[in-house]
CSV table of C-alpha atoms and ligand atoms in Angstrom, one decimal:
chain,number,residue,atom,x,y,z
A,1,MET,CA,116.3,87.5,118.5
A,2,ARG,CA,113.3,85.8,120.2
A,3,LEU,CA,110.4,88.2,119.9
A,4,VAL,CA,106.7,88.3,120.4
A,5,LEU,CA,104.3,90.7,118.5
A,6,VAL,CA,101.1,91.8,120.3
A,7,GLY,CA,98.4,94.2,119.3
A,8,PRO,CA,94.7,94.4,118.5
A,9,PRO,CA,93.3,92.6,115.4
A,10,GLY,CA,94.3,94.5,112.3
A,11,ALA,CA,97.1,96.4,114.0
A,12,GLY,CA,99.4,95.2,111.2
A,13,LYS,CA,101.1,92.4,113.1
A,14,GLY,CA,101.1,90.0,110.2
A,15,THR,CA,102.3,92.7,107.8
A,16,GLN,CA,105.1,93.8,110.1
A,17,ALA,CA,106.0,90.2,111.1
A,18,GLU,CA,107.0,89.5,107.5
A,19,HIS,CA,109.4,92.4,107.3
A,20,ILE,CA,110.8,92.1,110.8
A,21,ALA,CA,111.4,88.3,110.4
A,22,LYS,CA,113.2,89.0,107.1
A,23,HIS,CA,115.3,91.7,108.7
A,24,TYR,CA,116.5,89.4,111.6
A,25,ARG,CA,116.5,86.2,109.4
A,26,ILE,CA,114.3,84.3,111.8
A,27,PRO,CA,111.2,82.2,111.3
A,28,ASN,CA,107.9,84.0,111.4
A,29,ILE,CA,105.4,81.9,113.4
A,30,SER,CA,101.8,83.0,113.3
A,31,THR,CA,99.3,81.0,115.3
A,32,GLY,CA,96.5,82.5,113.3
A,33,ASP,CA,98.1,81.3,110.0
A,34,ILE,CA,98.8,77.8,111.5
A,35,PHE,CA,95.1,77.5,112.5
A,36,ARG,CA,93.9,78.7,109.1
A,37,ALA,CA,96.2,76.2,107.4
A,38,ASN,CA,94.6,73.5,109.6
A,39,VAL,CA,91.1,74.7,108.7
A,40,ALA,CA,92.0,74.7,105.0
A,41,GLU,CA,93.4,71.1,105.3
A,42,ARG,CA,90.3,70.1,107.3
A,43,THR,CA,92.4,68.5,110.1
A,44,SER,CA,90.7,67.7,113.5
A,45,LEU,CA,92.6,70.7,115.0
A,46,GLY,CA,91.2,72.9,112.1
A,47,GLU,CA,87.6,71.7,112.7
A,48,ILE,CA,87.8,72.7,116.4
A,49,ALA,CA,89.7,76.0,115.8
A,50,LYS,CA,87.2,77.1,113.1
A,51,SER,CA,84.3,77.0,115.5
A,52,TYR,CA,86.1,79.5,117.8
A,53,MET,CA,87.7,81.7,115.0
A,54,ASP,CA,84.4,82.2,113.2
A,55,GLU,CA,82.9,83.6,116.4
A,56,GLY,CA,85.9,85.8,117.1
A,57,GLU,CA,86.7,83.8,120.2
A,58,LEU,CA,90.1,82.5,121.2
A,59,VAL,CA,91.0,78.8,120.6
A,60,PRO,CA,91.4,77.1,124.0
A,61,ASP,CA,94.8,77.6,125.6
A,62,ASP,CA,95.6,73.8,125.8
A,63,LEU,CA,95.3,73.3,122.0
A,64,THR,CA,97.1,76.5,121.2
A,65,VAL,CA,100.0,75.9,123.6
A,66,ALA,CA,100.5,72.3,122.3
A,67,MET,CA,100.6,73.6,118.8
A,68,VAL,CA,103.2,76.2,119.6
A,69,ARG,CA,105.3,73.8,121.7
A,70,ASP,CA,105.5,71.5,118.6
A,71,ARG,CA,106.4,74.4,116.3
A,72,LEU,CA,109.1,75.8,118.7
A,73,GLY,CA,110.7,72.3,118.9
A,74,ARG,CA,111.7,72.4,115.3
A,75,ASP,CA,115.3,72.9,114.2
A,76,ASP,CA,114.8,76.3,112.5
A,77,THR,CA,114.1,78.1,115.8
A,78,GLY,CA,117.6,77.6,117.1
A,79,GLY,CA,118.7,81.1,116.0
A,80,GLY,CA,115.6,82.8,117.2
A,81,PHE,CA,112.0,83.3,116.2
A,82,LEU,CA,109.1,85.8,115.8
A,83,LEU,CA,105.8,84.8,117.4
A,84,ASP,CA,102.8,86.7,115.8
A,85,GLY,CA,99.6,86.3,117.8
A,86,PHE,CA,101.0,84.1,120.6
A,87,PRO,CA,100.8,84.5,123.6
A,88,ARG,CA,97.4,86.0,123.7
A,89,THR,CA,96.5,85.3,127.4
A,90,VAL,CA,98.5,85.4,130.6
A,91,PRO,CA,98.3,81.6,130.9
A,92,GLN,CA,99.7,81.3,127.4
A,93,ALA,CA,102.5,83.7,128.4
A,94,GLU,CA,103.3,81.5,131.4
A,95,SER,CA,103.3,78.4,129.2
A,96,LEU,CA,105.7,80.1,126.8
A,97,SER,CA,108.0,81.0,129.7
A,98,SER,CA,108.1,77.3,130.8
A,99,MET,CA,108.8,76.2,127.2
A,100,LEU,CA,111.7,78.6,126.9
A,101,ASP,CA,113.0,77.6,130.3
A,102,GLU,CA,113.1,74.0,129.1
A,103,LEU,CA,115.0,75.1,126.0
A,104,ASP,CA,117.2,77.2,128.2
A,105,VAL,CA,116.8,80.4,126.1
A,106,PRO,CA,115.3,83.7,127.1
A,107,LEU,CA,112.5,85.8,125.5
A,108,ASP,CA,114.3,89.0,124.3
A,109,VAL,CA,111.5,91.4,123.6
A,110,VAL,CA,107.7,91.9,123.2
A,111,LEU,CA,106.7,94.6,120.7
A,112,LYS,CA,103.2,96.0,121.0
A,113,ILE,CA,101.8,97.6,117.8
A,114,THR,CA,99.2,100.3,118.7
A,115,VAL,CA,96.3,101.5,116.5
A,116,ASP,CA,92.8,102.8,117.4
A,117,ASP,CA,89.5,100.9,116.9
A,118,ASP,CA,88.4,103.0,113.9
A,119,GLU,CA,91.6,102.2,112.1
A,120,VAL,CA,91.2,98.5,113.0
A,121,VAL,CA,87.7,98.5,111.4
A,122,ARG,CA,89.0,100.3,108.3
A,123,ARG,CA,91.8,97.9,107.9
A,124,LEU,CA,89.9,94.6,108.4
A,125,SER,CA,87.0,95.5,106.3
A,126,GLY,CA,89.3,96.1,103.3
A,127,ARG,CA,91.7,93.2,103.9
A,128,ARG,CA,92.1,90.6,101.2
A,129,ILE,CA,94.3,87.6,101.3
A,130,CYS,CA,95.7,85.3,98.6
A,131,ARG,CA,94.3,81.8,98.7
A,132,SER,CA,97.5,80.4,97.2
A,133,CYS,CA,100.5,82.2,98.8
A,134,GLY,CA,98.9,84.0,101.8
A,135,ARG,CA,100.0,87.5,100.8
A,136,THR,CA,97.9,90.2,102.4
A,137,PHE,CA,96.4,93.2,100.5
A,138,HIS,CA,94.1,96.1,101.3
A,139,VAL,CA,91.6,97.3,98.8
A,140,GLU,CA,92.4,100.9,99.6
A,141,PHE,CA,95.9,101.1,101.3
A,142,ASP,CA,97.7,98.3,99.4
A,143,PRO,CA,95.5,97.3,96.4
A,144,PRO,CA,96.5,94.5,94.0
A,145,GLY,CA,97.3,95.5,90.4
A,146,THR,CA,94.1,93.6,89.2
A,147,GLU,CA,91.1,93.5,91.5
A,148,GLY,CA,90.8,90.0,93.2
A,149,VAL,CA,94.1,88.7,91.8
A,150,CYS,CA,97.4,88.3,93.8
A,151,ASP,CA,100.3,90.4,92.4
A,152,ALA,CA,102.8,87.8,93.7
A,153,CYS,CA,101.4,84.5,92.3
A,154,GLY,CA,98.2,85.2,90.4
A,155,GLY,CA,96.1,83.4,93.1
A,156,GLU,CA,92.6,84.3,94.0
A,157,LEU,CA,92.1,86.9,96.8
A,158,TYR,CA,89.5,86.3,99.5
A,159,GLN,CA,88.1,88.0,102.6
A,160,ARG,CA,88.6,86.2,105.9
A,161,ASP,CA,85.3,84.9,107.5
A,162,ASP,CA,86.3,86.6,110.8
A,163,ASP,CA,86.7,90.0,109.1
A,164,LYS,CA,82.9,90.5,109.1
A,165,PRO,CA,82.0,93.6,111.1
A,166,GLU,CA,80.2,91.8,114.0
A,167,THR,CA,83.0,89.3,114.4
A,168,VAL,CA,85.6,92.2,114.3
A,169,ARG,CA,83.7,93.8,117.2
A,170,ARG,CA,83.8,90.6,119.2
A,171,ARG,CA,87.6,90.2,118.4
A,172,LEU,CA,88.2,93.7,119.7
A,173,GLN,CA,86.3,92.9,122.9
A,174,VAL,CA,88.2,89.6,123.4
A,175,TYR,CA,91.5,91.5,122.8
A,176,ARG,CA,90.5,94.1,125.6
A,177,GLU,CA,89.4,91.4,128.0
A,178,GLN,CA,92.0,88.6,127.5
A,179,THR,CA,95.0,90.0,125.7
A,180,LYS,CA,95.4,93.5,127.2
A,181,PRO,CA,96.5,92.0,130.6
A,182,LEU,CA,99.5,90.6,128.8
A,183,VAL,CA,100.8,94.0,128.1
A,184,GLU,CA,101.1,94.7,131.8
A,185,TYR,CA,102.5,91.2,132.4
A,186,TYR,CA,105.4,91.9,130.0
A,187,GLU,CA,105.8,95.5,131.1
A,188,ASN,CA,106.4,94.2,134.7
A,189,ARG,CA,109.1,92.0,133.3
A,190,GLY,CA,110.9,94.9,131.5
A,191,LEU,CA,110.3,93.2,128.0
A,192,LEU,CA,107.8,95.6,126.5
A,193,ARG,CA,108.4,98.0,123.6
A,194,MET,CA,105.7,100.0,121.9
A,195,VAL,CA,105.4,101.2,118.3
A,196,ALA,CA,102.6,103.3,116.6
A,197,GLY,CA,101.1,101.2,113.8
A,198,THR,CA,99.9,104.1,111.7
A,199,GLY,CA,101.6,105.5,108.7
A,200,GLU,CA,103.2,103.8,105.6
A,201,VAL,CA,104.1,100.1,106.2
A,202,ALA,CA,107.8,100.8,105.6
A,203,GLU,CA,107.7,103.7,108.0
A,204,VAL,CA,106.2,101.4,110.7
A,205,THR,CA,108.8,98.7,110.0
A,206,LYS,CA,111.6,101.3,110.5
A,207,ARG,CA,110.1,102.5,113.8
A,208,ALA,CA,109.6,98.9,114.9
A,209,ILE,CA,113.2,97.9,114.3
A,210,GLU,CA,114.4,101.1,116.1
A,211,ALA,CA,112.2,100.1,119.1
A,212,LEU,CA,113.6,96.6,119.0
A,213,GLU,CA,117.2,97.8,119.0
A,214,GLN,CA,116.7,99.9,122.1
A,215,PRO,CA,118.7,98.4,125.0
A,216,VAL,CA,116.6,96.7,127.8
A,217,ALA,CA,115.9,99.1,130.6
B,301,AP5,P1,95.1,86.1,114.0
B,301,AP5,O1,95.2,85.6,112.6
B,301,AP5,O2,96.3,86.2,114.8
B,301,AP5,O3,94.3,87.5,113.9
B,301,AP5,P2,94.5,88.9,114.7
B,301,AP5,O4,95.4,88.9,115.9
B,301,AP5,O5,93.1,89.2,115.0
B,301,AP5,O6,95.2,89.7,113.8
B,301,AP5,P3,94.9,89.9,112.3
B,301,AP5,O7,95.5,88.8,111.4
B,301,AP5,O8,93.4,90.2,112.0
B,301,AP5,O9,95.6,91.3,112.0
B,301,AP5,P4,97.1,91.8,111.9
B,301,AP5,O10,97.4,92.6,113.1
B,301,AP5,O11,98.0,90.6,111.6
B,301,AP5,O12,97.0,92.8,110.7
B,301,AP5,P5,97.4,92.6,109.2
B,301,AP5,O13,98.9,92.8,109.1
B,301,AP5,O14,96.8,91.5,108.5
B,301,AP5,O15,94.1,85.2,114.8
B,301,AP5,C1,92.8,84.9,114.2
B,301,AP5,C2,92.1,84.0,115.1
B,301,AP5,O16,92.8,82.8,115.4
B,301,AP5,C3,91.8,84.6,116.5
B,301,AP5,O17,90.6,85.4,116.6
B,301,AP5,C4,91.6,83.3,117.4
B,301,AP5,O18,90.4,82.7,117.2
B,301,AP5,C5,92.7,82.4,116.8
B,301,AP5,N1,94.0,82.5,117.4
B,301,AP5,C6,95.2,82.9,116.9
B,301,AP5,N2,96.2,82.9,117.8
B,301,AP5,C7,95.6,82.5,119.0
B,301,AP5,C8,96.1,82.3,120.3
B,301,AP5,N3,97.4,82.5,120.6
B,301,AP5,N4,95.3,81.8,121.2
B,301,AP5,C9,94.0,81.5,120.9
B,301,AP5,N5,93.4,81.7,119.7
B,301,AP5,C10,94.2,82.2,118.7
B,301,AP5,O19,96.8,94.0,108.6
B,301,AP5,C11,95.4,94.2,108.5
B,301,AP5,C12,95.1,95.0,107.2
B,301,AP5,O20,95.6,96.3,107.3
B,301,AP5,C13,95.7,94.4,105.9
B,301,AP5,O21,94.7,94.5,104.9
B,301,AP5,C14,96.9,95.2,105.7
B,301,AP5,O22,97.2,95.3,104.3
B,301,AP5,C15,96.5,96.6,106.2
B,301,AP5,N6,97.7,97.3,106.8
B,301,AP5,C16,98.7,96.8,107.6
B,301,AP5,N7,99.6,97.7,107.9
B,301,AP5,C17,99.0,98.9,107.4
B,301,AP5,C18,99.5,100.3,107.4
B,301,AP5,N8,100.6,100.7,108.1
B,301,AP5,N9,98.7,101.2,106.8
B,301,AP5,C19,97.5,100.8,106.2
B,301,AP5,N10,97.1,99.5,106.1
B,301,AP5,C20,97.8,98.6,106.7
């Protein structure tokens, strides 16, 4: 299975990516996570990416595409992969198509997770992430046993810099302007599936897998 997850910030892409990738036993590749790891390690890519991420803007396509090309070239993607957060613009989708042509493999499906703006704001304002293992929590919908402490590894929980309300508003605007055209791009190619992102996490995963199993029209 070679699959792409799209949807607005806070739709639950990262949450669902973990479960879906486990279900299909494929690597879960998140461009946001790779950028954040570079920021934490203070690499030159991280320095550049941070300046865009903190403003809620997209990192330039050339940097993002080069990073994904490198990641898809690794051995673990031979049996498929899940891309969370890439592509995010039509030029990125065209680059992905060329990369897969070079590898002589098709993209199987693009799953769009839908939630409304009010839900996005509720989710992102309450999101907390573990500094050590990266597990995501929500102060209301998925709280840790002890406030500020990761259930999985005991690490410290933090709030992402780009989850501030003004940055979330900009991210939503960037999504509408630059990422929404992708939905039409993939719809025209018969690759798009949709799933409602509201409800319990397990319920959304079940619906997502049902949508992914539907035969291509
Ligand atoms: P990225 O990290 O990809 O952020 P995003 O797309 O804005 O998505 P999020 O991670 O905010 O949300 P999510 O949909 O994964 O939701 P989550 O599962 O965490 O990108 C960050 C930045 O990196 C971008 O702004 C850009 O600058 C840069 N970047 C990344 N990719 C790029 C690219 N291709 N090109 C250029 N730049 C790029 O869930 C959110 C919260 O809701 C959590 O607290 C969770 O616990 C909770 N939740 C999840 N599901 C449910 C549910 N069913 N019910 C209740 N709560 C739920």
